[in-house]
PDB file of C-alpha atoms in Angstrom:
ATOM      1  CA  MET A 344      25.999  16.118  -2.357  1.00  0.00           C
ATOM      2  CA  THR A 345      23.419  13.573  -1.230  1.00  0.00           C
ATOM      3  CA  LYS A 346      20.571  14.906   0.882  1.00  0.00           C
ATOM      4  CA  THR A 347      20.276  13.238   4.270  1.00  0.00           C
ATOM      5  CA  ARG A 348      17.954  12.986   7.223  1.00  0.00           C
ATOM      6  CA  ILE A 349      19.003  12.524  10.834  1.00  0.00           C
ATOM      7  CA  GLU A 350      17.877   9.402  12.667  1.00  0.00           C
ATOM      8  CA  HIS A 351      18.537   8.625  16.313  1.00  0.00           C
ATOM      9  CA  ASP A 352      19.114   5.522  18.402  1.00  0.00           C
ATOM     10  CA  LEU A 353      20.586   4.904  21.864  1.00  0.00           C
ATOM     11  CA  ILE A 354      24.107   5.491  20.545  1.00  0.00           C
ATOM     12  CA  GLY A 355      23.207   8.869  19.076  1.00  0.00           C
ATOM     13  CA  ASP A 356      22.407  10.587  15.809  1.00  0.00           C
ATOM     14  CA  ILE A 357      23.386   9.347  12.373  1.00  0.00           C
ATOM     15  CA  GLU A 358      22.872  10.693   8.870  1.00  0.00           C
ATOM     16  CA  VAL A 359      20.855   8.486   6.528  1.00  0.00           C
ATOM     17  CA  PRO A 360      20.285   9.236   2.834  1.00  0.00           C
ATOM     18  CA  ALA A 361      17.007  11.174   2.658  1.00  0.00           C
ATOM     19  CA  ASP A 362      15.530   8.830   0.052  1.00  0.00           C
ATOM     20  CA  ALA A 363      16.545   5.584   1.799  1.00  0.00           C
ATOM     21  CA  LEU A 364      13.762   3.462   3.215  1.00  0.00           C
ATOM     22  CA  TRP A 365      16.190   1.985   5.731  1.00  0.00           C
ATOM     23  CA  GLY A 366      17.181   3.843   8.878  1.00  0.00           C
ATOM     24  CA  VAL A 367      19.601   4.162  11.759  1.00  0.00           C
ATOM     25  CA  HIS A 368      19.880   0.471  12.678  1.00  0.00           C
ATOM     26  CA  THR A 369      20.576  -0.521   9.086  1.00  0.00           C
ATOM     27  CA  ALA A 370      23.111   2.306   8.725  1.00  0.00           C
ATOM     28  CA  ARG A 371      24.971   1.038  11.781  1.00  0.00           C
ATOM     29  CA  ALA A 372      24.922  -2.542  10.467  1.00  0.00           C
ATOM     30  CA  VAL A 373      26.320  -1.426   7.103  1.00  0.00           C
ATOM     31  CA  GLU A 374      29.069   0.446   8.947  1.00  0.00           C
ATOM     32  CA  ASN A 375      29.863  -2.351  11.419  1.00  0.00           C
ATOM     33  CA  PHE A 376      29.626  -5.440   9.188  1.00  0.00           C
ATOM     34  CA  PRO A 377      31.170  -4.775   5.741  1.00  0.00           C
ATOM     35  CA  ILE A 378      32.172  -8.426   5.413  1.00  0.00           C
ATOM     36  CA  THR A 379      31.341  -9.774   1.924  1.00  0.00           C
ATOM     37  CA  GLY A 380      30.114  -6.742   0.036  1.00  0.00           C
ATOM     38  CA  VAL A 381      27.025  -8.739  -0.976  1.00  0.00           C
ATOM     39  CA  PRO A 382      23.838  -7.132   0.319  1.00  0.00           C
ATOM     40  CA  ILE A 383      20.968  -9.261   1.575  1.00  0.00           C
ATOM     41  CA  GLY A 384      18.843  -7.748  -1.222  1.00  0.00           C
ATOM     42  CA  HIS A 385      20.807  -9.950  -3.639  1.00  0.00           C
ATOM     43  CA  TYR A 386      18.879 -12.938  -2.291  1.00  0.00           C
ATOM     44  CA  ARG A 387      15.423 -12.379  -3.831  1.00  0.00           C
ATOM     45  CA  ASN A 388      13.747 -15.412  -2.280  1.00  0.00           C
ATOM     46  CA  PHE A 389      14.992 -14.547   1.192  1.00  0.00           C
ATOM     47  CA  VAL A 390      13.772 -10.944   0.930  1.00  0.00           C
ATOM     48  CA  LYS A 391      10.475 -12.238  -0.449  1.00  0.00           C
ATOM     49  CA  ALA A 392      10.159 -14.570   2.533  1.00  0.00           C
ATOM     50  CA  LEU A 393      10.968 -11.751   4.971  1.00  0.00           C
ATOM     51  CA  GLY A 394       8.184  -9.696   3.412  1.00  0.00           C
ATOM     52  CA  LEU A 395       5.717 -12.564   3.725  1.00  0.00           C
ATOM     53  CA  VAL A 396       6.628 -13.195   7.374  1.00  0.00           C
ATOM     54  CA  LYS A 397       6.229  -9.493   8.193  1.00  0.00           C
ATOM     55  CA  ALA A 398       2.930  -9.324   6.263  1.00  0.00           C
ATOM     56  CA  ALA A 399       1.567 -12.308   8.192  1.00  0.00           C
ATOM     57  CA  ALA A 400       2.681 -10.798  11.504  1.00  0.00           C
ATOM     58  CA  ALA A 401       1.008  -7.482  10.641  1.00  0.00           C
ATOM     59  CA  ARG A 402      -2.240  -9.264   9.824  1.00  0.00           C
ATOM     60  CA  ALA A 403      -2.093 -11.298  13.063  1.00  0.00           C
ATOM     61  CA  ASN A 404      -1.214  -8.233  15.156  1.00  0.00           C
ATOM     62  CA  GLY A 405      -4.155  -6.325  13.664  1.00  0.00           C
ATOM     63  CA  ILE A 406      -6.581  -9.159  14.404  1.00  0.00           C
ATOM     64  CA  ALA A 407      -5.210  -9.579  17.938  1.00  0.00           C
ATOM     65  CA  GLY A 408      -5.428  -5.838  18.607  1.00  0.00           C
ATOM     66  CA  VAL A 409      -1.691  -5.506  19.253  1.00  0.00           C
ATOM     67  CA  ILE A 410      -1.638  -2.683  16.687  1.00  0.00           C
ATOM     68  CA  SER A 411      -4.590  -0.857  15.169  1.00  0.00           C
ATOM     69  CA  LYS A 412      -6.282  -2.380  12.129  1.00  0.00           C
ATOM     70  CA  ASP A 413      -5.285   0.718  10.102  1.00  0.00           C
ATOM     71  CA  LYS A 414      -1.603   0.303  11.025  1.00  0.00           C
ATOM     72  CA  ALA A 415      -1.803  -3.433  10.374  1.00  0.00           C
ATOM     73  CA  GLU A 416      -3.248  -2.838   6.906  1.00  0.00           C
ATOM     74  CA  VAL A 417      -0.635  -0.312   5.796  1.00  0.00           C
ATOM     75  CA  ILE A 418       2.202  -2.408   7.262  1.00  0.00           C
ATOM     76  CA  HIS A 419       0.781  -5.441   5.440  1.00  0.00           C
ATOM     77  CA  ARG A 420       0.722  -3.490   2.155  1.00  0.00           C
ATOM     78  CA  ALA A 421       4.312  -2.319   2.661  1.00  0.00           C
ATOM     79  CA  ALA A 422       5.466  -5.855   3.549  1.00  0.00           C
ATOM     80  CA  MET A 423       3.811  -7.192   0.407  1.00  0.00           C
ATOM     81  CA  ASP A 424       5.742  -4.595  -1.606  1.00  0.00           C
ATOM     82  CA  VAL A 425       8.853  -6.189  -0.113  1.00  0.00           C
ATOM     83  CA  ALA A 426       7.587  -9.690  -0.911  1.00  0.00           C
ATOM     84  CA  ASN A 427       6.785  -8.649  -4.476  1.00  0.00           C
ATOM     85  CA  GLY A 428      10.332  -7.414  -5.120  1.00  0.00           C
ATOM     86  CA  LEU A 429       9.643  -3.691  -5.303  1.00  0.00           C
ATOM     87  CA  LEU A 430      12.191  -2.771  -2.626  1.00  0.00           C
ATOM     88  CA  ASP A 431      15.091  -5.232  -2.958  1.00  0.00           C
ATOM     89  CA  ASP A 432      17.567  -2.375  -3.444  1.00  0.00           C
ATOM     90  CA  GLN A 433      16.725  -1.163   0.077  1.00  0.00           C
ATOM     91  CA  PHE A 434      18.038  -4.357   1.676  1.00  0.00           C
ATOM     92  CA  VAL A 435      21.617  -3.215   2.114  1.00  0.00           C
ATOM     93  CA  THR A 436      22.920  -5.101   5.141  1.00  0.00           C
ATOM     94  CA  ASP A 437      25.712  -7.525   4.362  1.00  0.00           C
ATOM     95  CA  ALA A 438      24.738 -11.160   3.829  1.00  0.00           C
ATOM     96  CA  ILE A 439      27.200 -12.093   6.593  1.00  0.00           C
ATOM     97  CA  GLN A 440      26.879 -10.135   9.827  1.00  0.00           C
ATOM     98  CA  GLY A 441      27.341 -10.370  13.565  1.00  0.00           C
ATOM     99  CA  GLY A 442      24.515 -11.749  15.677  1.00  0.00           C
ATOM    100  CA  ALA A 443      21.638 -13.954  14.679  1.00  0.00           C
ATOM    101  CA  GLY A 444      20.240 -11.867  11.833  1.00  0.00           C
ATOM    102  CA  THR A 445      19.230  -8.844  13.889  1.00  0.00           C
ATOM    103  CA  SER A 446      20.655  -6.445  11.305  1.00  0.00           C
ATOM    104  CA  THR A 447      18.626  -8.066   8.530  1.00  0.00           C
ATOM    105  CA  ASN A 448      15.478  -8.078  10.655  1.00  0.00           C
ATOM    106  CA  MET A 449      15.949  -4.386  11.477  1.00  0.00           C
ATOM    107  CA  ASN A 450      16.651  -3.610   7.816  1.00  0.00           C
ATOM    108  CA  ALA A 451      13.285  -5.218   7.001  1.00  0.00           C
ATOM    109  CA  ASN A 452      11.510  -3.410   9.855  1.00  0.00           C
ATOM    110  CA  GLU A 453      12.844  -0.010   8.780  1.00  0.00           C
ATOM    111  CA  VAL A 454      12.123  -0.535   5.081  1.00  0.00           C
ATOM    112  CA  ILE A 455       8.575  -1.660   5.824  1.00  0.00           C
ATOM    113  CA  ALA A 456       7.970   1.176   8.312  1.00  0.00           C
ATOM    114  CA  ASN A 457       9.203   3.814   5.886  1.00  0.00           C
ATOM    115  CA  ARG A 458       7.306   2.300   2.957  1.00  0.00           C
ATOM    116  CA  ALA A 459       4.171   2.307   5.130  1.00  0.00           C
ATOM    117  CA  LEU A 460       4.820   5.971   5.977  1.00  0.00           C
ATOM    118  CA  GLU A 461       5.244   6.692   2.278  1.00  0.00           C
ATOM    119  CA  LEU A 462       1.903   4.978   1.546  1.00  0.00           C
ATOM    120  CA  LEU A 463       0.322   7.247   4.175  1.00  0.00           C
ATOM    121  CA  GLY A 464       1.896  10.319   2.566  1.00  0.00           C
ATOM    122  CA  GLU A 465       4.222  10.880   5.528  1.00  0.00           C
ATOM    123  CA  GLU A 466       7.957  11.615   5.676  1.00  0.00           C
ATOM    124  CA  PHE A 467      10.509   8.842   6.030  1.00  0.00           C
ATOM    125  CA  GLY A 468      11.636   8.507   9.620  1.00  0.00           C
ATOM    126  CA  LYS A 469       8.380   9.809  11.162  1.00  0.00           C
ATOM    127  CA  TYR A 470       8.283   6.828  13.464  1.00  0.00           C
ATOM    128  CA  SER A 471       5.688   8.349  15.782  1.00  0.00           C
ATOM    129  CA  ASP A 472       3.142   7.185  13.158  1.00  0.00           C
ATOM    130  CA  ILE A 473       4.599   3.792  12.165  1.00  0.00           C
ATOM    131  CA  HIS A 474       7.523   2.554  14.257  1.00  0.00           C
ATOM    132  CA  PRO A 475       9.944  -0.119  12.957  1.00  0.00           C
ATOM    133  CA  ILE A 476      10.173  -1.906  16.308  1.00  0.00           C
ATOM    134  CA  ASN A 477       6.921  -1.122  18.129  1.00  0.00           C
ATOM    135  CA  ASP A 478       4.649  -1.588  15.107  1.00  0.00           C
ATOM    136  CA  VAL A 479       6.378  -3.522  12.299  1.00  0.00           C
ATOM    137  CA  ASN A 480       8.223  -5.884  14.655  1.00  0.00           C
ATOM    138  CA  ALA A 481       5.389  -6.156  17.200  1.00  0.00           C
ATOM    139  CA  SER A 482       5.066  -9.614  18.796  1.00  0.00           C
ATOM    140  CA  GLN A 483       8.169 -10.838  16.962  1.00  0.00           C
ATOM    141  CA  SER A 484      11.748 -11.756  17.669  1.00  0.00           C
ATOM    142  CA  THR A 485      14.665 -11.951  15.271  1.00  0.00           C
ATOM    143  CA  ASN A 486      15.024 -15.516  16.569  1.00  0.00           C
ATOM    144  CA  ASP A 487      11.577 -16.246  15.090  1.00  0.00           C
ATOM    145  CA  VAL A 488      11.574 -14.045  11.981  1.00  0.00           C
ATOM    146  CA  TYR A 489      14.994 -14.929  10.567  1.00  0.00           C
ATOM    147  CA  PRO A 490      14.818 -18.751  10.718  1.00  0.00           C
ATOM    148  CA  THR A 491      11.189 -18.756   9.553  1.00  0.00           C
ATOM    149  CA  ALA A 492      12.041 -16.554   6.559  1.00  0.00           C
ATOM    150  CA  LEU A 493      15.103 -18.681   5.829  1.00  0.00           C
ATOM    151  CA  LYS A 494      13.023 -21.889   5.808  1.00  0.00           C
ATOM    152  CA  ILE A 495      10.428 -20.304   3.508  1.00  0.00           C
ATOM    153  CA  ALA A 496      13.217 -19.063   1.215  1.00  0.00           C
ATOM    154  CA  VAL A 497      14.653 -22.591   1.037  1.00  0.00           C
ATOM    155  CA  ILE A 498      11.230 -23.862  -0.064  1.00  0.00           C
ATOM    156  CA  PHE A 499      11.144 -21.218  -2.825  1.00  0.00           C
ATOM    157  CA  GLU A 500      14.687 -22.147  -3.870  1.00  0.00           C
ATOM    158  CA  LEU A 501      13.873 -25.866  -3.892  1.00  0.00           C
ATOM    159  CA  ARG A 502      10.826 -25.268  -6.088  1.00  0.00           C
ATOM    160  CA  GLU A 503      13.054 -23.438  -8.575  1.00  0.00           C
ATOM    161  CA  LEU A 504      15.631 -26.242  -8.391  1.00  0.00           C
ATOM    162  CA  ILE A 505      12.988 -28.910  -9.019  1.00  0.00           C
ATOM    163  CA  GLU A 506      11.743 -26.976 -12.052  1.00  0.00           C
ATOM    164  CA  ALA A 507      15.302 -26.607 -13.394  1.00  0.00           C
ATOM    165  CA  LEU A 508      15.997 -30.313 -12.824  1.00  0.00           C
ATOM    166  CA  SER A 509      12.809 -31.200 -14.694  1.00  0.00           C
ATOM    167  CA  ILE A 510      13.987 -29.126 -17.665  1.00  0.00           C
ATOM    168  CA  LEU A 511      17.418 -30.804 -17.486  1.00  0.00           C
ATOM    169  CA  GLU A 512      15.807 -34.253 -17.344  1.00  0.00           C
ATOM    170  CA  SER A 513      13.761 -33.430 -20.455  1.00  0.00           C
ATOM    171  CA  ALA A 514      16.902 -32.257 -22.258  1.00  0.00           C
ATOM    172  CA  TYR A 515      18.727 -35.488 -21.358  1.00  0.00           C
ATOM    173  CA  ARG A 516      15.782 -37.594 -22.558  1.00  0.00           C
ATOM    174  CA  PHE A 517      15.728 -35.656 -25.845  1.00  0.00           C
ATOM    175  CA  LYS A 518      19.485 -36.165 -26.322  1.00  0.00           C
ATOM    176  CA  ALA A 519      19.177 -39.859 -25.435  1.00  0.00           C
ATOM    177  CA  LYS A 520      16.641 -40.310 -28.248  1.00  0.00           C
ATOM    178  CA  GLU A 521      18.674 -38.114 -30.619  1.00  0.00           C
ATOM    179  CA  PHE A 522      21.854 -40.178 -30.120  1.00  0.00           C
ATOM    180  CA  ARG A 523      20.328 -43.634 -29.526  1.00  0.00           C
ATOM    181  CA  ASN A 524      21.724 -44.978 -32.843  1.00  0.00           C
ATOM    182  CA  VAL A 525      25.240 -43.650 -32.335  1.00  0.00           C
ATOM    183  CA  ILE A 526      27.732 -46.349 -31.357  1.00  0.00           C
ATOM    184  CA  LYS A 527      29.498 -45.426 -28.144  1.00  0.00           C
ATOM    185  CA  MET A 528      32.415 -46.789 -26.138  1.00  0.00           C
ATOM    186  CA  GLY A 529      31.770 -48.317 -22.752  1.00  0.00           C
TER     187      GLY A 529
END
């Protein structure tokens, strides 16, 4: 039997796997939106972009005094763990979901909050120290985070596409030289 912890939101209590970095909001999204069976963690560049957006927000919030510099630093470190691909398996919300990406944004907030707690040596879910909404999502809106991360992810994807097209172009040029003396129809 899997060990669990209890997390709470306005709807009530819910059991979350004890070792999961995600929390109550992600659990509800997984339950409410099982649409494609493809988790958002499948999209490496999008998760990377989410981590970078959250890292930048943490840095800005620390400088602006919205959250303490200590909280900003540990949130930044946790968000960079997301950006660097260390936590992709914790992004479990479905790629298609209701709303404007709120479930994905909350998945990111909870993963980053719990990773930050882990870095501090605290228990997952001890949100009195690092809160997913009040600290990780401070000064942000899903309507800012999601489209910004999506645009950054598209840039990453386009860079990969350009590199792949360059390799394909080189292969075609090589084949053109290889077969230049072969008589062809047309």
